[in-house]
CSV table of C-alpha atoms in Angstrom, one decimal:
chain,number,residue,atom,x,y,z
W,257,MET,CA,14.3,9.9,1.6
W,258,ARG,CA,15.4,6.9,3.7
W,259,ASN,CA,15.6,9.1,6.8
W,260,ARG,CA,12.1,10.4,6.1
W,261,ILE,CA,10.7,6.9,5.7
W,262,LEU,CA,12.4,5.8,8.9
W,263,ILE,CA,10.9,8.8,10.8
W,264,LEU,CA,7.4,8.1,9.4
W,265,SER,CA,7.8,4.4,10.3
W,266,LEU,CA,8.8,5.3,13.9
W,267,LEU,CA,5.9,7.7,14.2
W,268,PHE,CA,3.5,5.0,13.0
W,269,PHE,CA,5.0,2.5,15.5
W,270,VAL,CA,4.6,5.0,18.4
W,271,THR,CA,1.0,5.7,17.3
W,272,GLN,CA,0.2,2.0,17.3
W,273,ILE,CA,1.6,1.7,20.9
W,274,LEU,CA,-0.4,4.6,22.1
W,275,TYR,CA,-3.6,3.3,20.5
W,276,SER,CA,-3.1,-0.1,22.1
W,277,GLN,CA,-3.1,1.5,25.6
W,278,ASP,CA,-6.1,2.8,27.5
W,279,MET,CA,-6.0,6.6,27.6
W,280,LYS,CA,-8.2,9.2,29.2
W,281,ILE,CA,-7.9,12.8,27.8
W,282,THR,CA,-9.7,15.6,29.6
W,283,TYR,CA,-11.0,18.8,28.0
W,284,ASP,CA,-12.6,21.9,29.5
W,285,MET,CA,-15.6,22.7,27.2
W,286,LYS,CA,-17.1,26.2,27.3
W,287,TYR,CA,-20.2,27.1,25.2
W,288,LYS,CA,-23.3,29.2,24.8
W,289,GLU,CA,-26.6,27.5,24.7
W,290,ASP,CA,-28.2,30.8,23.6
W,291,SER,CA,-26.2,32.5,20.8
W,292,LEU,CA,-27.7,35.9,21.8
W,293,SER,CA,-26.6,35.7,25.4
W,294,LYS,CA,-23.2,36.4,27.0
W,295,GLU,CA,-23.8,33.6,29.5
W,296,THR,CA,-21.7,30.5,29.0
W,297,THR,CA,-21.9,26.9,30.3
W,298,THR,CA,-18.8,24.9,31.3
W,299,ARG,CA,-18.5,21.1,31.3
W,300,LYS,CA,-15.6,18.8,32.0
W,301,MET,CA,-15.4,16.4,29.0
W,302,LEU,CA,-13.5,13.1,28.5
W,303,LEU,CA,-12.1,11.5,25.4
W,304,LEU,CA,-11.5,7.8,26.2
W,305,ILE,CA,-9.3,5.6,23.9
W,306,HIS,CA,-9.6,1.8,24.3
W,307,GLU,CA,-8.7,-1.0,21.9
W,308,GLY,CA,-8.8,1.1,18.8
W,309,GLN,CA,-12.0,2.9,19.8
W,310,SER,CA,-12.7,6.3,21.2
W,311,LYS,CA,-15.5,7.8,23.2
W,312,PHE,CA,-16.3,11.5,23.9
W,313,TYR,CA,-18.7,12.5,26.6
W,314,THR,CA,-19.1,14.3,30.0
W,315,GLU,CA,-17.0,13.4,33.0
W,316,LYS,CA,-20.2,13.2,35.0
W,317,GLN,CA,-21.6,10.5,32.7
W,318,TYR,CA,-18.3,8.6,32.9
W,319,GLU,CA,-18.5,8.6,36.7
W,320,VAL,CA,-22.1,7.3,36.6
W,321,ASP,CA,-21.2,4.6,34.0
W,322,SER,CA,-18.1,3.6,36.1
W,323,LEU,CA,-20.3,3.3,39.2
W,324,ARG,CA,-22.9,1.1,37.4
W,325,ALA,CA,-20.1,-1.1,35.9
W,326,THR,CA,-19.2,-2.1,39.4
W,327,GLY,CA,-22.7,-3.4,40.0
W,328,PHE,CA,-24.3,-0.3,41.6
W,329,LYS,CA,-28.1,-0.5,41.1
W,330,GLY,CA,-29.2,2.7,42.9
W,331,PHE,CA,-30.3,6.0,41.5
W,332,ALA,CA,-27.6,8.2,39.8
W,333,VAL,CA,-28.0,11.2,37.6
W,334,GLY,CA,-25.8,11.4,34.6
W,335,ASP,CA,-25.2,14.0,31.9
W,336,SER,CA,-25.5,12.6,28.4
W,337,ASP,CA,-25.0,15.6,26.2
W,338,PHE,CA,-22.3,15.6,23.4
W,339,TYR,CA,-22.1,11.8,23.4
W,340,VAL,CA,-19.9,10.4,20.5
W,341,ILE,CA,-18.4,7.0,19.9
W,342,ARG,CA,-15.9,5.9,17.2
W,343,ASN,CA,-15.8,2.2,16.8
W,344,LYS,CA,-13.1,-0.2,15.7
W,345,LYS,CA,-14.2,0.2,12.0
W,346,ASP,CA,-13.6,3.9,12.3
W,347,ILE,CA,-17.3,4.7,12.1
W,348,THR,CA,-18.4,7.6,14.2
W,349,SER,CA,-21.8,7.8,15.8
W,350,LYS,CA,-23.6,10.6,17.8
W,351,TYR,CA,-26.1,9.7,20.5
W,352,TYR,CA,-29.1,11.8,21.6
W,353,PHE,CA,-31.1,11.1,24.7
W,354,LYS,CA,-34.7,12.2,24.5
W,355,LEU,CA,-37.2,11.2,27.2
W,356,ARG,CA,-37.2,7.4,27.5
W,357,ASP,CA,-35.4,6.8,24.1
W,358,VAL,CA,-31.8,7.0,22.8
W,359,TYR,CA,-31.2,7.8,19.2
W,360,LYS,CA,-28.0,7.0,17.2
W,361,VAL,CA,-26.9,9.0,14.2
W,362,THR,CA,-24.0,7.7,12.1
W,363,VAL,CA,-21.6,10.3,10.8
W,364,SER,CA,-20.4,9.7,7.3
W,365,GLN,CA,-19.0,13.0,6.1
W,366,ALA,CA,-15.2,13.6,5.9
W,367,LEU,CA,-13.7,16.7,7.7
W,368,ASN,CA,-11.9,18.9,5.2
W,369,TRP,CA,-9.1,20.2,7.4
W,370,ARG,CA,-6.7,22.9,6.2
W,371,ILE,CA,-3.3,22.7,8.0
W,372,GLU,CA,-1.7,26.1,8.3
W,373,ASN,CA,2.0,27.0,8.7
W,374,GLN,CA,1.4,28.8,12.1
W,375,VAL,CA,3.0,27.1,15.1
W,376,GLU,CA,2.7,27.9,18.8
W,377,LYS,CA,3.3,26.4,22.2
W,378,LYS,CA,0.1,25.5,23.9
W,379,PHE,CA,-0.4,23.6,27.2
W,380,GLY,CA,3.4,22.8,27.1
W,381,PHE,CA,3.2,21.1,23.6
W,382,ALA,CA,4.5,22.3,20.2
W,383,CYS,CA,1.3,22.8,18.3
W,384,GLN,CA,0.3,23.6,14.7
W,385,LYS,CA,-2.8,25.4,13.6
W,386,ALA,CA,-5.6,23.9,11.4
W,387,THR,CA,-8.8,25.4,10.2
W,388,LEU,CA,-12.1,23.8,9.3
W,389,TYR,CA,-15.6,24.8,8.0
W,390,HIS,CA,-18.2,22.3,9.2
W,391,LYS,CA,-21.9,22.5,9.3
W,392,GLY,CA,-22.2,26.3,9.6
W,393,ARG,CA,-19.2,27.1,11.8
W,394,HIS,CA,-15.7,28.2,11.1
W,395,TRP,CA,-13.2,26.4,13.4
W,396,GLU,CA,-9.7,27.1,14.5
W,397,ALA,CA,-7.9,24.1,16.0
W,398,TRP,CA,-4.4,23.4,17.4
W,399,PHE,CA,-2.9,19.9,17.3
W,400,THR,CA,0.3,18.4,18.6
W,401,GLN,CA,2.3,15.6,17.0
W,402,GLU,CA,3.9,15.1,20.4
W,403,ILE,CA,0.8,13.1,21.1
W,404,PRO,CA,0.4,11.2,17.8
W,405,LEU,CA,-3.3,10.4,18.2
W,406,LEU,CA,-5.6,11.3,15.3
W,407,GLU,CA,-8.2,12.3,17.8
W,408,GLY,CA,-9.9,15.4,19.3
W,409,PRO,CA,-13.0,16.6,21.0
W,410,TYR,CA,-16.5,15.7,19.9
W,411,ILE,CA,-16.5,14.4,16.2
W,412,PHE,CA,-13.4,16.5,15.4
W,413,LYS,CA,-10.5,14.2,14.5
W,414,GLY,CA,-8.2,13.2,11.6
W,415,LEU,CA,-5.3,15.6,12.1
W,416,PRO,CA,-1.8,14.2,12.4
W,417,GLY,CA,-1.8,14.7,16.2
W,418,LEU,CA,-4.1,15.2,19.1
W,419,ILE,CA,-6.2,18.4,19.0
W,420,VAL,CA,-5.5,20.2,22.3
W,421,TYR,CA,-7.4,23.4,21.6
W,422,MET,CA,-10.4,24.3,19.4
W,423,LYS,CA,-12.8,27.2,19.1
W,424,ASP,CA,-15.4,28.5,16.6
W,425,SER,CA,-15.3,32.0,15.1
W,426,THR,CA,-18.4,33.2,16.9
W,427,GLY,CA,-17.1,32.3,20.4
W,428,SER,CA,-20.0,29.9,20.9
W,429,TYR,CA,-17.8,26.8,21.5
W,430,GLU,CA,-14.3,26.3,22.9
W,431,PHE,CA,-12.4,23.1,23.9
W,432,SER,CA,-9.2,23.3,26.0
W,433,PHE,CA,-6.9,20.4,26.8
W,434,ALA,CA,-6.9,19.8,30.6
W,435,GLY,CA,-4.9,16.6,31.1
W,436,LEU,CA,-4.0,13.0,29.9
W,437,LYS,CA,-3.8,9.8,31.9
W,438,LYS,CA,-3.1,6.3,30.9
W,439,ASN,CA,-5.7,3.7,31.9
W,440,PHE,CA,-9.2,4.1,33.2
W,441,TYR,CA,-12.0,1.9,34.6
W,442,PRO,CA,-12.6,-0.6,31.7
W,443,MET,CA,-16.2,-1.0,30.5
W,444,ASP,CA,-18.2,-1.7,27.3
W,445,PHE,CA,-18.1,1.5,25.2
W,446,GLU,CA,-21.7,1.3,24.1
W,447,ASN,CA,-23.1,0.4,27.5
W,448,ILE,CA,-26.2,2.5,26.8
W,449,SER,CA,-29.6,1.7,28.0
W,450,PRO,CA,-32.2,1.5,26.5
W,451,GLN,CA,-30.8,0.1,23.2
W,452,PRO,CA,-30.1,3.1,20.9
W,453,LEU,CA,-32.5,3.4,17.9
W,454,GLU,CA,-30.6,4.1,14.6
W,455,VAL,CA,-32.1,7.1,12.8
W,456,SER,CA,-31.0,9.6,10.0
W,457,GLU,CA,-30.3,13.2,10.8
W,458,ASP,CA,-33.6,14.2,9.0
W,459,ASN,CA,-35.6,11.7,11.2
W,460,LEU,CA,-33.9,13.1,14.3
W,461,LYS,CA,-35.0,16.6,13.4
W,462,LYS,CA,-38.6,15.3,12.9
W,463,ILE,CA,-38.4,13.6,16.3
W,464,SER,CA,-37.2,16.9,17.9
W,465,LEU,CA,-40.1,18.8,16.2
W,466,ASP,CA,-42.6,16.3,17.4
W,467,TYR,CA,-41.3,16.7,20.9
W,468,TYR,CA,-41.5,20.5,20.6
W,469,ASN,CA,-45.1,20.4,19.5
W,470,ASP,CA,-46.2,18.1,22.3
W,471,PRO,CA,-43.5,17.6,24.9
W,472,PHE,CA,-45.8,16.0,27.5
W,473,ARG,CA,-47.6,13.6,25.2
W,474,GLU,CA,-46.3,10.6,27.1
W,475,MET,CA,-47.5,12.0,30.4
W,476,LYS,CA,-50.9,12.9,29.1
W,477,SER,CA,-51.4,9.4,27.7
W,478,GLY,CA,-50.3,7.8,30.9
W,479,ASN,CA,-47.3,6.0,29.4
W,480,VAL,CA,-45.0,8.0,31.8
W,481,LYS,CA,-46.0,8.4,35.4
W,482,ALA,CA,-45.0,11.7,37.0
W,483,LYS,CA,-46.2,13.9,39.8
W,484,VAL,CA,-46.3,17.7,39.6
W,485,ARG,CA,-45.7,19.7,42.8
W,486,ASP,CA,-45.9,23.4,43.7
W,487,GLN,CA,-43.1,25.3,45.4
W,488,LYS,CA,-44.3,24.0,48.8
W,489,GLY,CA,-44.1,20.4,47.7
W,490,ASN,CA,-47.8,19.9,47.4
W,491,GLU,CA,-49.0,17.7,44.5
W,492,ILE,CA,-51.1,19.6,42.0
W,493,GLU,CA,-52.9,18.9,38.8
W,494,PRO,CA,-50.5,19.6,35.9
W,495,ASP,CA,-51.3,22.6,33.6
W,496,PHE,CA,-50.0,21.0,30.4
W,497,ARG,CA,-50.7,24.1,28.3
W,498,GLU,CA,-48.5,26.3,30.5
W,499,MET,CA,-45.9,23.6,30.9
W,500,THR,CA,-45.8,23.2,27.1
W,501,LYS,CA,-45.3,26.9,26.6
W,502,ASN,CA,-42.4,27.0,29.0
W,503,VAL,CA,-40.7,24.1,27.3
W,504,GLN,CA,-41.2,25.6,23.8
W,505,SER,CA,-39.8,28.9,25.0
W,506,TYR,CA,-36.7,27.2,26.4
W,507,LEU,CA,-36.1,25.2,23.3
W,508,LYS,CA,-36.3,28.2,21.0
W,509,LYS,CA,-34.0,30.2,23.2
W,510,ASN,CA,-31.4,27.5,23.7
W,511,ASN,CA,-31.0,26.5,20.0
W,512,ASN,CA,-27.3,27.0,19.3
W,513,PRO,CA,-26.0,23.4,18.6
W,514,ILE,CA,-22.3,22.7,18.0
W,515,GLU,CA,-23.2,21.7,14.4
W,516,LEU,CA,-25.1,24.9,13.6
W,517,SER,CA,-26.8,23.7,10.5
W,518,ASP,CA,-28.5,21.1,12.7
W,519,ALA,CA,-30.4,23.8,14.6
W,520,ILE,CA,-34.1,23.1,14.6
W,521,LYS,CA,-36.4,25.6,12.8
W,522,TYR,CA,-39.1,25.8,15.4
W,523,PRO,CA,-42.5,27.3,14.3
């Protein structure tokens, strides 16, 4: 018993040391935007750990944020999908960027992991299998206690070690560990502009439906200035009816979110 307590104490001590350091963990993320298609999209994702906080988002957005943190004022295109922050109070929030606004949804539900007996070597680490049912998807995850961080991709965390691999049963989403580095360019974790608006999941669905019904409302009202050009670059009068049909068709087709029960039921 004394040996077990000593081992647990050492593990806790090592974990505290790791959490006190800045760490950047890279994942390769492969997913299907359209569940009926075989076509997949691949993104390089980052999990940043800094002063007891974590942040998961695209490598491209990290590069843009790092550039702006140095004082760059020019134009730079980021990629704000799958944006998640866990703060020092262990509260996790998801961020959604829609037109000119940013919406923040706080995640309160616990993840009911089931740790299995199966062990394998993955990415050079001794790993153990865990399973999870969450919001319409069955997940298989592999974590390693060799990296004693209770973290993982997106909102998935809470296992006794870093999640290095994860996939859902439909093959729609897959995360693979791609590297770990200590230290990264320090910056405020919630350096998001404009200021995020806090909403519930139900309100976010309503906002998404409003956008579906009239995606160019801001342009038509004159609140957003934009020019529409043809293939030759000539400015033309926008056909909002046709443009709306195209957007609605795209939204209906690419409606396979990582949290499946959050899929919008478009009319």
